[in-house]
mmCIF file of C-alpha atoms in Angstrom:
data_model
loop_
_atom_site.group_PDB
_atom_site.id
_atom_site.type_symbol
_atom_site.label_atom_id
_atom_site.label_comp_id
_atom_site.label_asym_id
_atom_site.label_seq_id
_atom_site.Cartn_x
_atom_site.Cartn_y
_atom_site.Cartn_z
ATOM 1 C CA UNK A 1 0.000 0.000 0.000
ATOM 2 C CA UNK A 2 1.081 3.460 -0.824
ATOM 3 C CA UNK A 3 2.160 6.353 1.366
ATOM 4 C CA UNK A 4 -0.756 8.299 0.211
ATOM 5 C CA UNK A 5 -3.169 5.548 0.737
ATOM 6 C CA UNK A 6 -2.198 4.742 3.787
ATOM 7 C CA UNK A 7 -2.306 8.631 4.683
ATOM 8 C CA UNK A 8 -6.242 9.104 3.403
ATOM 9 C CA UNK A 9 -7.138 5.968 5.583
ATOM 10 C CA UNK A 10 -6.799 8.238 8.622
ATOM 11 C CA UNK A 11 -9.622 9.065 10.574
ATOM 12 C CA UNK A 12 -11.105 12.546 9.606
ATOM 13 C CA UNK A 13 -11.494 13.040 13.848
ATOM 14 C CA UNK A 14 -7.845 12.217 14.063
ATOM 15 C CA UNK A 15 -6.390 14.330 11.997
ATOM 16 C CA UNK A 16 -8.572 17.457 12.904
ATOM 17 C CA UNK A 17 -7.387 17.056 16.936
ATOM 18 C CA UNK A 18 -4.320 16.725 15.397
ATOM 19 C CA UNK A 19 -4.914 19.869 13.358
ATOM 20 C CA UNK A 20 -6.085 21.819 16.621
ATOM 21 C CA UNK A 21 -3.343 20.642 18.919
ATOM 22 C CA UNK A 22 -0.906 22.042 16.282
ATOM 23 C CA UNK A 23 -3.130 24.995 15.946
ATOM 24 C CA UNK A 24 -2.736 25.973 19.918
ATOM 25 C CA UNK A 25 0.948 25.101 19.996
ATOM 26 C CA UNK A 26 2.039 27.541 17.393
ATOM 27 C CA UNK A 27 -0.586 30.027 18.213
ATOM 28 C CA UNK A 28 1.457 30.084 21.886
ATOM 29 C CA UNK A 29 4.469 29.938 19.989
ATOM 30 C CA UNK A 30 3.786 33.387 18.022
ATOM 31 C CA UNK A 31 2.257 34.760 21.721
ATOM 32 C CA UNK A 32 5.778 33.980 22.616
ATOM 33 C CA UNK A 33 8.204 34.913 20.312
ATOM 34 C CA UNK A 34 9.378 38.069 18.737
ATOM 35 C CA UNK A 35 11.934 41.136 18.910
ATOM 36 C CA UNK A 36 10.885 40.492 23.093
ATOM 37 C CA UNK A 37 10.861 36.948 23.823
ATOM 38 C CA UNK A 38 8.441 36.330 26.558
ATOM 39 C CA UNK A 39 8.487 32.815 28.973
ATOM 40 C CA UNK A 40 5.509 30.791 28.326
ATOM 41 C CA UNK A 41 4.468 30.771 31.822
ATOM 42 C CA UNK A 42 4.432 34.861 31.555
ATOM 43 C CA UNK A 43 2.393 34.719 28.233
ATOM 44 C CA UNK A 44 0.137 32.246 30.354
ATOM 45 C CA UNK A 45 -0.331 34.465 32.904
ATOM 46 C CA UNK A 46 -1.279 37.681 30.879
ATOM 47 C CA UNK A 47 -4.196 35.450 28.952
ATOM 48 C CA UNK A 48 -5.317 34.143 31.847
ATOM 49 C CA UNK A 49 -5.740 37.903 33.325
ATOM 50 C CA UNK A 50 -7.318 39.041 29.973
ATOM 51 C CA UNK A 51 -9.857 36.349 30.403
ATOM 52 C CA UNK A 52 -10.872 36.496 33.878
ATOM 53 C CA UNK A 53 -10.107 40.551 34.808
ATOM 54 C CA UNK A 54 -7.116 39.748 36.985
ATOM 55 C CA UNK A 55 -4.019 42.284 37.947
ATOM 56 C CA UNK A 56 -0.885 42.265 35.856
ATOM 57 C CA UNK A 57 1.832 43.941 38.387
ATOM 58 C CA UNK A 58 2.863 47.349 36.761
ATOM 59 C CA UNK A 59 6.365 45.787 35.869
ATOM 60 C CA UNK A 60 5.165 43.341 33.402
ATOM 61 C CA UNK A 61 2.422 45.910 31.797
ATOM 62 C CA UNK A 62 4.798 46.886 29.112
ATOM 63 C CA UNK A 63 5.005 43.005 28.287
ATOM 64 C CA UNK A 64 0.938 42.120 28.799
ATOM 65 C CA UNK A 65 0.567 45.095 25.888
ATOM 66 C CA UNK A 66 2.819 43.457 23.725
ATOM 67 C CA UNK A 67 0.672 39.633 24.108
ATOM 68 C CA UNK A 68 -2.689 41.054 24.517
ATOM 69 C CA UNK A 69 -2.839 44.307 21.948
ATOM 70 C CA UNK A 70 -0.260 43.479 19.634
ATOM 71 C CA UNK A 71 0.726 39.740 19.285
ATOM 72 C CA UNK A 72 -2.343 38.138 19.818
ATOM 73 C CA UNK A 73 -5.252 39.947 17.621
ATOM 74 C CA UNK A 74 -2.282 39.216 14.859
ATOM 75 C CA UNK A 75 -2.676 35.256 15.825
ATOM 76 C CA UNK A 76 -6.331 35.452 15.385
ATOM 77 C CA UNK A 77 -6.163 37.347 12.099
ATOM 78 C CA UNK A 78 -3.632 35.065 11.302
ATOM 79 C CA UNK A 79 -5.760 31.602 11.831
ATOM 80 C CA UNK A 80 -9.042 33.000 10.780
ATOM 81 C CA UNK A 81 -7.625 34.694 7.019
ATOM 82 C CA UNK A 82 -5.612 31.313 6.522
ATOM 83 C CA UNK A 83 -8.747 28.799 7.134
ATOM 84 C CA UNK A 84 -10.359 31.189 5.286
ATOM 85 C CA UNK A 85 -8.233 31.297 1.887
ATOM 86 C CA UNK A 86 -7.822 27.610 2.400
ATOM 87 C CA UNK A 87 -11.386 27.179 2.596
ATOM 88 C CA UNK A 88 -12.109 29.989 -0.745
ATOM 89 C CA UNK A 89 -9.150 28.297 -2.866
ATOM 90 C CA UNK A 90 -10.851 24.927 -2.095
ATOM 91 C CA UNK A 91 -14.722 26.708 -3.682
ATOM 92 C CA UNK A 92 -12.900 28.304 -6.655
ATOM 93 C CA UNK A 93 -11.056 25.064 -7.722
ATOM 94 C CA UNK A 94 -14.339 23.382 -7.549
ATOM 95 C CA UNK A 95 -16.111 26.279 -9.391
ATOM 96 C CA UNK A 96 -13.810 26.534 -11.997
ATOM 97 C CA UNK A 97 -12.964 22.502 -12.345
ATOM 98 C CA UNK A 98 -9.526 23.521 -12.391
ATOM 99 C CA UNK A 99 -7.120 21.815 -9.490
ATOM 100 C CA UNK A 100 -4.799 24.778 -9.886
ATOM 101 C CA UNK A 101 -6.788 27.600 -9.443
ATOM 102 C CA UNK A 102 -6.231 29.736 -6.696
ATOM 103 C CA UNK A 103 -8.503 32.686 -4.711
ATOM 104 C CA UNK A 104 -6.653 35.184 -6.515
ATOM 105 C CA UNK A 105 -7.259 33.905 -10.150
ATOM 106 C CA UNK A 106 -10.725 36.146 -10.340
ATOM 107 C CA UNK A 107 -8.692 39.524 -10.566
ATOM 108 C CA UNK A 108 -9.989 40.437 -6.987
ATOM 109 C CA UNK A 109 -6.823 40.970 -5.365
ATOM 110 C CA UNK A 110 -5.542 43.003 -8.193
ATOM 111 C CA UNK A 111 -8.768 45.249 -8.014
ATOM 112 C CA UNK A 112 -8.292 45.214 -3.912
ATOM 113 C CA UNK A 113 -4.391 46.456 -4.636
ATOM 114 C CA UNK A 114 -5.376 49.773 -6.931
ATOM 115 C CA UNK A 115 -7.470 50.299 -3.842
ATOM 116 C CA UNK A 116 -5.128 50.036 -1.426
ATOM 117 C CA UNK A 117 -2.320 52.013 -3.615
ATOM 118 C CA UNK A 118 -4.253 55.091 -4.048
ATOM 119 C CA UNK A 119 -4.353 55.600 -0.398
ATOM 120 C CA UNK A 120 -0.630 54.688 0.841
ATOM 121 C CA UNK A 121 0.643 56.940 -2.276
ATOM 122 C CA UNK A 122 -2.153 59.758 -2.673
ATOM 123 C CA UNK A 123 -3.728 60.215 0.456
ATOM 124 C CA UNK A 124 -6.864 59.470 -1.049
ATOM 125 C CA UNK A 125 -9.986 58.356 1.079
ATOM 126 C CA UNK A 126 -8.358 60.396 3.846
ATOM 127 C CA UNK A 127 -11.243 61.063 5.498
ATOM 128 C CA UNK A 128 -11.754 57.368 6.501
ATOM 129 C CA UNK A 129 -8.891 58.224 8.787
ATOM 130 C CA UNK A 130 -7.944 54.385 9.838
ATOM 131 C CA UNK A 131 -10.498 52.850 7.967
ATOM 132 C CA UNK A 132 -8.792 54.565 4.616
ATOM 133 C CA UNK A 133 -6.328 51.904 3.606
ATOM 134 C CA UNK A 134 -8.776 48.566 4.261
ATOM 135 C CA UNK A 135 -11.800 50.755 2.612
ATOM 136 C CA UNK A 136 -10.218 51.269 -0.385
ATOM 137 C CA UNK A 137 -9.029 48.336 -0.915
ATOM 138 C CA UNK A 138 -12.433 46.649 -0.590
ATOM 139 C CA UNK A 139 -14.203 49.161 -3.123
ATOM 140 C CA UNK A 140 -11.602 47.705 -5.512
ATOM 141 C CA UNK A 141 -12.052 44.495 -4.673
ATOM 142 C CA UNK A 142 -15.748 44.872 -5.406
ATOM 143 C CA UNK A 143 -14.953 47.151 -8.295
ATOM 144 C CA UNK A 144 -13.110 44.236 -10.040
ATOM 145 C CA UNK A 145 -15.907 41.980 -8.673
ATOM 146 C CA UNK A 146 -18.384 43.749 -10.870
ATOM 147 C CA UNK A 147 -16.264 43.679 -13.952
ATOM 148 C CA UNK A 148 -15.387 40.467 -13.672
ATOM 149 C CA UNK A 149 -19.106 39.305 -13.909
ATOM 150 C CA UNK A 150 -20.463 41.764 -16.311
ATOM 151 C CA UNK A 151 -17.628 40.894 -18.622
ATOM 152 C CA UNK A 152 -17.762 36.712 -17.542
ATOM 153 C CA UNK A 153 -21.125 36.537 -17.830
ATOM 154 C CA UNK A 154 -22.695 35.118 -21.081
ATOM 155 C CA UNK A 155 -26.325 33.070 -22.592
ATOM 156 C CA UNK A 156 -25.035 30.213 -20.285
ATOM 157 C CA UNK A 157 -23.800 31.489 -17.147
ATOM 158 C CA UNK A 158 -20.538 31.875 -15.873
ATOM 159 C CA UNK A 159 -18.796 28.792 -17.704
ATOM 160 C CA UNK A 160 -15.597 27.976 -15.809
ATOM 161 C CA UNK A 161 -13.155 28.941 -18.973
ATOM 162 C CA UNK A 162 -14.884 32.602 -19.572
ATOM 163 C CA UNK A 163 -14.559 33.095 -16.336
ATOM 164 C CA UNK A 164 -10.668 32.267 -15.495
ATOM 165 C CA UNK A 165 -9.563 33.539 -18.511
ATOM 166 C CA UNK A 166 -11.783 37.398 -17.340
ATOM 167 C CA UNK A 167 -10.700 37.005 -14.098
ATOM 168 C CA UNK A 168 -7.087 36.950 -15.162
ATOM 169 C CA UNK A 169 -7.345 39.934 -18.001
ATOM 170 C CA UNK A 170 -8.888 41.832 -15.380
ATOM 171 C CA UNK A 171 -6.354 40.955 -13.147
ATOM 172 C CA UNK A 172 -4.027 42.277 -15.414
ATOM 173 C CA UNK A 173 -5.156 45.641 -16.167
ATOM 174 C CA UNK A 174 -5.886 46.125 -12.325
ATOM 175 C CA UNK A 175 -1.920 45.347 -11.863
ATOM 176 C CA UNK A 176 -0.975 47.120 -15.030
ATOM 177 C CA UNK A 177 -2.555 50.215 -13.035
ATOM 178 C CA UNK A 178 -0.867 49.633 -9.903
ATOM 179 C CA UNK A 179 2.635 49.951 -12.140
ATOM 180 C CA UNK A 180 1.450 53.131 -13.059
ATOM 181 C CA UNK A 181 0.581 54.550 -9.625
ATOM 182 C CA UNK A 182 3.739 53.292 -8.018
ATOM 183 C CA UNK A 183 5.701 54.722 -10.880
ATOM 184 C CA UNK A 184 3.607 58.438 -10.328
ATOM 185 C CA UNK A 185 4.673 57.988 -6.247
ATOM 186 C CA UNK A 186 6.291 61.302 -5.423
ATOM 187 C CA UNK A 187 8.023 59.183 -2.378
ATOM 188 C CA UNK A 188 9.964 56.038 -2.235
ATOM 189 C CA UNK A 189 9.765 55.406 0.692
ATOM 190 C CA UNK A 190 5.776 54.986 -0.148
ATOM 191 C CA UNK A 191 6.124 52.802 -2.691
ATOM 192 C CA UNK A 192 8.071 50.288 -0.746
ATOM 193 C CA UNK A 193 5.583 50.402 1.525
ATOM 194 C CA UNK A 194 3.159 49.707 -1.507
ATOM 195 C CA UNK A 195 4.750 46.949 -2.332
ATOM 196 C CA UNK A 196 5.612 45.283 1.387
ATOM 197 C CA UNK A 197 1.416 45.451 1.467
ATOM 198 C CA UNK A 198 1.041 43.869 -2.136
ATOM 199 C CA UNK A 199 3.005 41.142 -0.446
ATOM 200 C CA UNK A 200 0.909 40.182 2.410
ATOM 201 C CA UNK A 201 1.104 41.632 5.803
ATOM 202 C CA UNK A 202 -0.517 41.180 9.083
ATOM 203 C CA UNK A 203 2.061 43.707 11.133
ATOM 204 C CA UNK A 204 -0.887 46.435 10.884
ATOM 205 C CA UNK A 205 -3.287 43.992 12.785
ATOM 206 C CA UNK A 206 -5.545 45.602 15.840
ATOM 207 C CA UNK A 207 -8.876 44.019 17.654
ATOM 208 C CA UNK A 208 -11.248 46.678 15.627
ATOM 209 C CA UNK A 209 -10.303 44.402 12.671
ATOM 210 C CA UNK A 210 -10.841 40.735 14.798
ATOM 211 C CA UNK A 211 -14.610 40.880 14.292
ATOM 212 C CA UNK A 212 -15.345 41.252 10.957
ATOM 213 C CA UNK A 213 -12.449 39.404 9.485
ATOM 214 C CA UNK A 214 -13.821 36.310 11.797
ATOM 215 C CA UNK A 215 -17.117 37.024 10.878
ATOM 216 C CA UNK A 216 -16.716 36.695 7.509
ATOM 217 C CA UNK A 217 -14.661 33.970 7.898
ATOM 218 C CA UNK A 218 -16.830 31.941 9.516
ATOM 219 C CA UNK A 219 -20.186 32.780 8.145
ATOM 220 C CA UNK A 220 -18.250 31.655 4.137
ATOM 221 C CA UNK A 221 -17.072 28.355 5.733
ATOM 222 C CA UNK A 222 -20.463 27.709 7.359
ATOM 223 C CA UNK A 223 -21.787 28.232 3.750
ATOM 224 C CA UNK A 224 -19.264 25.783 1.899
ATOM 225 C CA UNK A 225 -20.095 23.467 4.660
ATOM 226 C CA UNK A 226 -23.677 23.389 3.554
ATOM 227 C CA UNK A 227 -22.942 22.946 -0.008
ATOM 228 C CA UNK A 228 -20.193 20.772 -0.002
ATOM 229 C CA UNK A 229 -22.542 18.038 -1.726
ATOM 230 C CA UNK A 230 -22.651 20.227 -4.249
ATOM 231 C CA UNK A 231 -19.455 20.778 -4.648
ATOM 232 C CA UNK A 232 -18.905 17.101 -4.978
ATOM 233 C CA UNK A 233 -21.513 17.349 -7.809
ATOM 234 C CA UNK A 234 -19.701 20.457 -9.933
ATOM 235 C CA UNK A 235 -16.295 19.087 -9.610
ATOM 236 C CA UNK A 236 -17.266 16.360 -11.975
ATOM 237 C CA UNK A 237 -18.732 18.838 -14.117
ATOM 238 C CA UNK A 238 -21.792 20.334 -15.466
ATOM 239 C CA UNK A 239 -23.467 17.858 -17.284
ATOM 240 C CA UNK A 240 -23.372 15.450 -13.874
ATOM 241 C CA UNK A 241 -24.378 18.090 -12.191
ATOM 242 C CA UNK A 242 -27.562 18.551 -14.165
ATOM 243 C CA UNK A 243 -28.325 14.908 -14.329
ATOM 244 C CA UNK A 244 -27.628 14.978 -10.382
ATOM 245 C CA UNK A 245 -30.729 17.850 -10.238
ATOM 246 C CA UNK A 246 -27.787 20.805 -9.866
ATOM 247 C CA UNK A 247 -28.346 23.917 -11.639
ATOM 248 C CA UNK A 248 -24.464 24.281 -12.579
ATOM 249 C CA UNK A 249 -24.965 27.925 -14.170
ATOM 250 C CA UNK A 250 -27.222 29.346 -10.935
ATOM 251 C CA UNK A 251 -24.838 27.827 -8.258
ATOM 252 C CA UNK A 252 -21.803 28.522 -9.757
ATOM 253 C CA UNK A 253 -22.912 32.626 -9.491
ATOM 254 C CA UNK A 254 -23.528 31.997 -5.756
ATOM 255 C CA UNK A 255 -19.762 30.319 -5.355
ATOM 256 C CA UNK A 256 -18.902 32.945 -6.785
ATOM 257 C CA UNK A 257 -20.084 35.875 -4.998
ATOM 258 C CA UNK A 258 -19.057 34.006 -2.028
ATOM 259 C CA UNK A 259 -15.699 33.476 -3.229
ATOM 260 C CA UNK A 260 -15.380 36.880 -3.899
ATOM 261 C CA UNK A 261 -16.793 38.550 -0.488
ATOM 262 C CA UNK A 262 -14.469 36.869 1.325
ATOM 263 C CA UNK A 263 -10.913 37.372 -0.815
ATOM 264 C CA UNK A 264 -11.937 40.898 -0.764
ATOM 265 C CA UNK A 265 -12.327 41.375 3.182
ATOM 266 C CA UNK A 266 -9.328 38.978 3.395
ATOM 267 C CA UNK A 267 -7.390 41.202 0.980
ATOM 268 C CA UNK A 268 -8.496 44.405 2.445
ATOM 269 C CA UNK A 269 -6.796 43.639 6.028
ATOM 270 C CA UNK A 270 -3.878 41.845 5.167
ATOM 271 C CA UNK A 271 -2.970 41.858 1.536
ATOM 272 C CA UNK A 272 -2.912 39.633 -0.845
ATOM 273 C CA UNK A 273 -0.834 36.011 0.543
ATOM 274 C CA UNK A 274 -0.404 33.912 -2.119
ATOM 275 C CA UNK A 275 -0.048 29.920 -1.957
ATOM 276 C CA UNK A 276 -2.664 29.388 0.791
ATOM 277 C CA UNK A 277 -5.646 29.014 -1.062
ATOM 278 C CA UNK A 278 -3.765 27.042 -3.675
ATOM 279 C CA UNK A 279 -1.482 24.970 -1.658
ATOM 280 C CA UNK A 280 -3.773 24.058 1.304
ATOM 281 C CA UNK A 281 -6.930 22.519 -0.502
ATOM 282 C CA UNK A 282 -4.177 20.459 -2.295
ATOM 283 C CA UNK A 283 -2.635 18.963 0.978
ATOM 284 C CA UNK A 284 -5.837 18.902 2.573
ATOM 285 C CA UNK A 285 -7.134 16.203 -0.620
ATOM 286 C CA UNK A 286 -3.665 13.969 -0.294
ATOM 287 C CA UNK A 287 -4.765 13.963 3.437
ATOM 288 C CA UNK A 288 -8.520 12.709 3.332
ATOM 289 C CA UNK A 289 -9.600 12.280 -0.249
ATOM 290 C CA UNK A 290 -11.727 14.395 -2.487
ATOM 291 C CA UNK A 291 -14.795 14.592 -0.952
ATOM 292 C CA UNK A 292 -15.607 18.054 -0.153
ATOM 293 C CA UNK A 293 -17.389 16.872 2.898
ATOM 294 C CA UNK A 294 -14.158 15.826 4.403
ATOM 295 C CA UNK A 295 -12.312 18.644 2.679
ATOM 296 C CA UNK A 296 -14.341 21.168 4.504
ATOM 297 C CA UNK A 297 -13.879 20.109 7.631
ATOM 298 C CA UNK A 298 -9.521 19.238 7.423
ATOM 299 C CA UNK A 299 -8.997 22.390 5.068
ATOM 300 C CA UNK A 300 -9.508 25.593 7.219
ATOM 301 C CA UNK A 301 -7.370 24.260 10.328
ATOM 302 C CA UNK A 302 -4.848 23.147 7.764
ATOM 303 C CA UNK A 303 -4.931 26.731 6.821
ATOM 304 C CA UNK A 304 -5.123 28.228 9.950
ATOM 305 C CA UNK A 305 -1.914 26.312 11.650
ATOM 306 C CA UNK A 306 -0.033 27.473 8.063
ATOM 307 C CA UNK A 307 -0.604 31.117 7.894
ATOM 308 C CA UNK A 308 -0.051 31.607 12.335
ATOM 309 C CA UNK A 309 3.326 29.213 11.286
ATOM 310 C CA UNK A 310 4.103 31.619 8.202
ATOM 311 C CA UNK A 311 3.856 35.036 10.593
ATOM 312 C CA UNK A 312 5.488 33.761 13.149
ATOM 313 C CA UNK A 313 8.433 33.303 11.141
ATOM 314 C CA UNK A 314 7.908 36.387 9.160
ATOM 315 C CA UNK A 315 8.881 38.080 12.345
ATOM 316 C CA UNK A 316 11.380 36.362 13.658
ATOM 317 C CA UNK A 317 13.494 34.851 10.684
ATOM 318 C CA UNK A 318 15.367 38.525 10.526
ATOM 319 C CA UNK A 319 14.589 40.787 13.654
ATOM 320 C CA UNK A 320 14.006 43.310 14.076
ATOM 321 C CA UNK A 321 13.150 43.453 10.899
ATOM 322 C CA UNK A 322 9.722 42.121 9.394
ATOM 323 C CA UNK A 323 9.461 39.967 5.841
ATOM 324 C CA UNK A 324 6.622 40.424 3.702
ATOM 325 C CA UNK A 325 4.428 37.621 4.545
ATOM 326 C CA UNK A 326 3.537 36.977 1.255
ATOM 327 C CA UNK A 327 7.715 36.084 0.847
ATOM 328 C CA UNK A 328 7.223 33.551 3.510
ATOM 329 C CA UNK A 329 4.462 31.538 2.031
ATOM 330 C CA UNK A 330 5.153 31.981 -1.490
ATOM 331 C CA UNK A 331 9.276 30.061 -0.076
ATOM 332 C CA UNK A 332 6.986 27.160 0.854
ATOM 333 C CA UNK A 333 4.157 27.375 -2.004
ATOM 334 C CA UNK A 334 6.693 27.406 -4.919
ATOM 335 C CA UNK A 335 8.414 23.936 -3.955
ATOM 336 C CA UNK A 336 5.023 22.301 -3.160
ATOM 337 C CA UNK A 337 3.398 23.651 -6.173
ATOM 338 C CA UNK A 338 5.819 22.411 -8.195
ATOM 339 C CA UNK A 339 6.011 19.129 -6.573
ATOM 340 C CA UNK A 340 2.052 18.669 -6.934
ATOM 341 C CA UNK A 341 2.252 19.298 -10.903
ATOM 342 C CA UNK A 342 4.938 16.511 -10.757
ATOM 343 C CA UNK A 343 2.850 14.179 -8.842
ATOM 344 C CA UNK A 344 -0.145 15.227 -11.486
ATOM 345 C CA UNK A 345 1.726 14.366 -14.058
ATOM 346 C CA UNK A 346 2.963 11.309 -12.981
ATOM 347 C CA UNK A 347 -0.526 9.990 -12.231
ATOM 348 C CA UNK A 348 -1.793 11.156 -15.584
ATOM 349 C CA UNK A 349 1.081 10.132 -17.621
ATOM 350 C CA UNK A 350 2.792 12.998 -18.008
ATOM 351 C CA UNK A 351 0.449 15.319 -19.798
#
């Protein structure tokens, strides 16, 4: 028997308390580590007192700010944006019957970047105060939402082809347009920072952004969740999916708005990671199988303990200095990816 048969035989309980213990050891680990290194008993101690009201002794106040305010709204960000990508990239390769497809491949993050450009470079949306940088980058994640569809859309639907092959000229023009603005910058030192967010970052993340990010992230996976039969169904493509009672054309615009709500709050907070929503949904399926009802249920955790692993050493591979987090996962997608076309190929014969 194979490795990988002998790896999808594992029970789907089993590997998700697996998946949670891992989840809660790295979580800790990223409480604890950093440009201050704090004992675990100390980060222990500071939760605890979050949770139940107690006293932190004015000595160690400095060091319950850096757990409670700084590191650990970034862990939470950190776990809920990576089950969610996992969880999108595993919708869009089922929506667009394409294994390598990736949350990304609709032009939203492209549309989300113009966004987010205008207001590091130009000031603009200034008003918003805070709320500038994330607000504009969701209006052009919605903006290239809308464009994608009108342009996708045809007599019979969204078909999977017309919409890839939109969602990547769209993608495009959107980044074609970010060139120029970058290029127009009247500051450097703005433009690097343009580019250290087109990279991925969670260094920016406070509590006001906790709620809705988890929000969203929940209320899409609770969605998949209830599909995932359906799923099963439009993988294997439209025609089974008709003779199976599935209107492909009708469900494949809610996957998609779906898909596309959550990218765009994901990419409005944090940028846009690559390789999660790609890589993930592929390790998740040589883990349990193809079944989206297992997939569902392995794939966000698998996420989760990725992205908290990928920050953590985004912040601590060269202190004090931070790497784009986009750098970190795209060090680890790149191999895989490569690896999984391999494996593809083998099993199809090379083509």
């Amino acid at each position: 028997m194979s490795s990988a048969h002998a790896i999808r035989r594992l029970p789907v309980a089993a590997l998700i308390a697996g998946l949670t213990v891992a989840l809660v050891i790295v979580s800790v680990l990223a409480l604890m580590l950093g440009a201050v290194h704090i004992p675990w008993r100390a980060t222990a101690g500071f939760l605890w007192a979050e949770l139940t009201g107690g006293v932190v002794v004015t000595a160690d106040i400095a060091e319950y700010r850096i757990v409670v305010d700084s590191r650990l709204p970034r862990v939470v960000l950190a776990a809920a944006v990576g089950a969610g990508l996992g969880a999108v990239g595993l919708l869009v390769q089922a929506m667009v019957r394409n294994a390598f497809a990736d949350p990304y491949v609709l032009g939203i993050s492209s549309g989300a970047s113009v966004g987010a450009t205008a207001v590091v470079l130009f000031g603009a949306f200034g008003a918003l105060g805070v709320y500038a940088l994330s607000s504009a980058a969701f209006a052009g994640a919605l903006g290239a939402t809308v464009l994608v569809y009108l342009m996708a859309r045809s007599s019979a639907g969204l078909v999977p082809l017309r919409l890839v092959l939109t969602g990547t000229a769209v993608g495009y023009g959107f980044s074609a347009a970010t060139t120029v603005l970058v290029f127009m910058a009247p500051h450097g030192d703005a433009a690097r920072s343009v580019m250290f967010w087109l990279l991925g970052s969670l260094a920016g993340a406070t509590w006001q952004m906790v709620p809705l990010v988890v929000t969203v992230a929940v209320v899409g996976l609770a969605i998949i969740a209830a599909f995932a039969r359906q799923l099963n169904a439009l993988s294997m493509g439209d025609e089974v999916s008709a003779a199976l009672g599935l209107n492909a054309s009708r469900f494949r615009l809610l996957l998609f708005v779906v898909s596309a709500a959550m990218t765009g709050c994901f990419v409005a907070v944090c940028g846009a990671i690559g390789f999660v929503g790609l890589v993930v949904p592929h390790v998740a399926r040589l883990l349990v199988g193809a079944d989206h009802r297992r997939l569902i249920l392995v794939t966000p955790l698998l996420g989760a303990v990725f992205l908290v692993t990928a920050d953590l050493v985004a912040r601590i591979l060269l202190p004090p200095q931070e790497l784009p987090l986009g750098a970190v996962t795209a060090a680890v997608g790149v191999p895989v990816f490569v690896l999984l076309m391999r494996r593809r190929g083998a099993l199809s014969g090379g083509n």
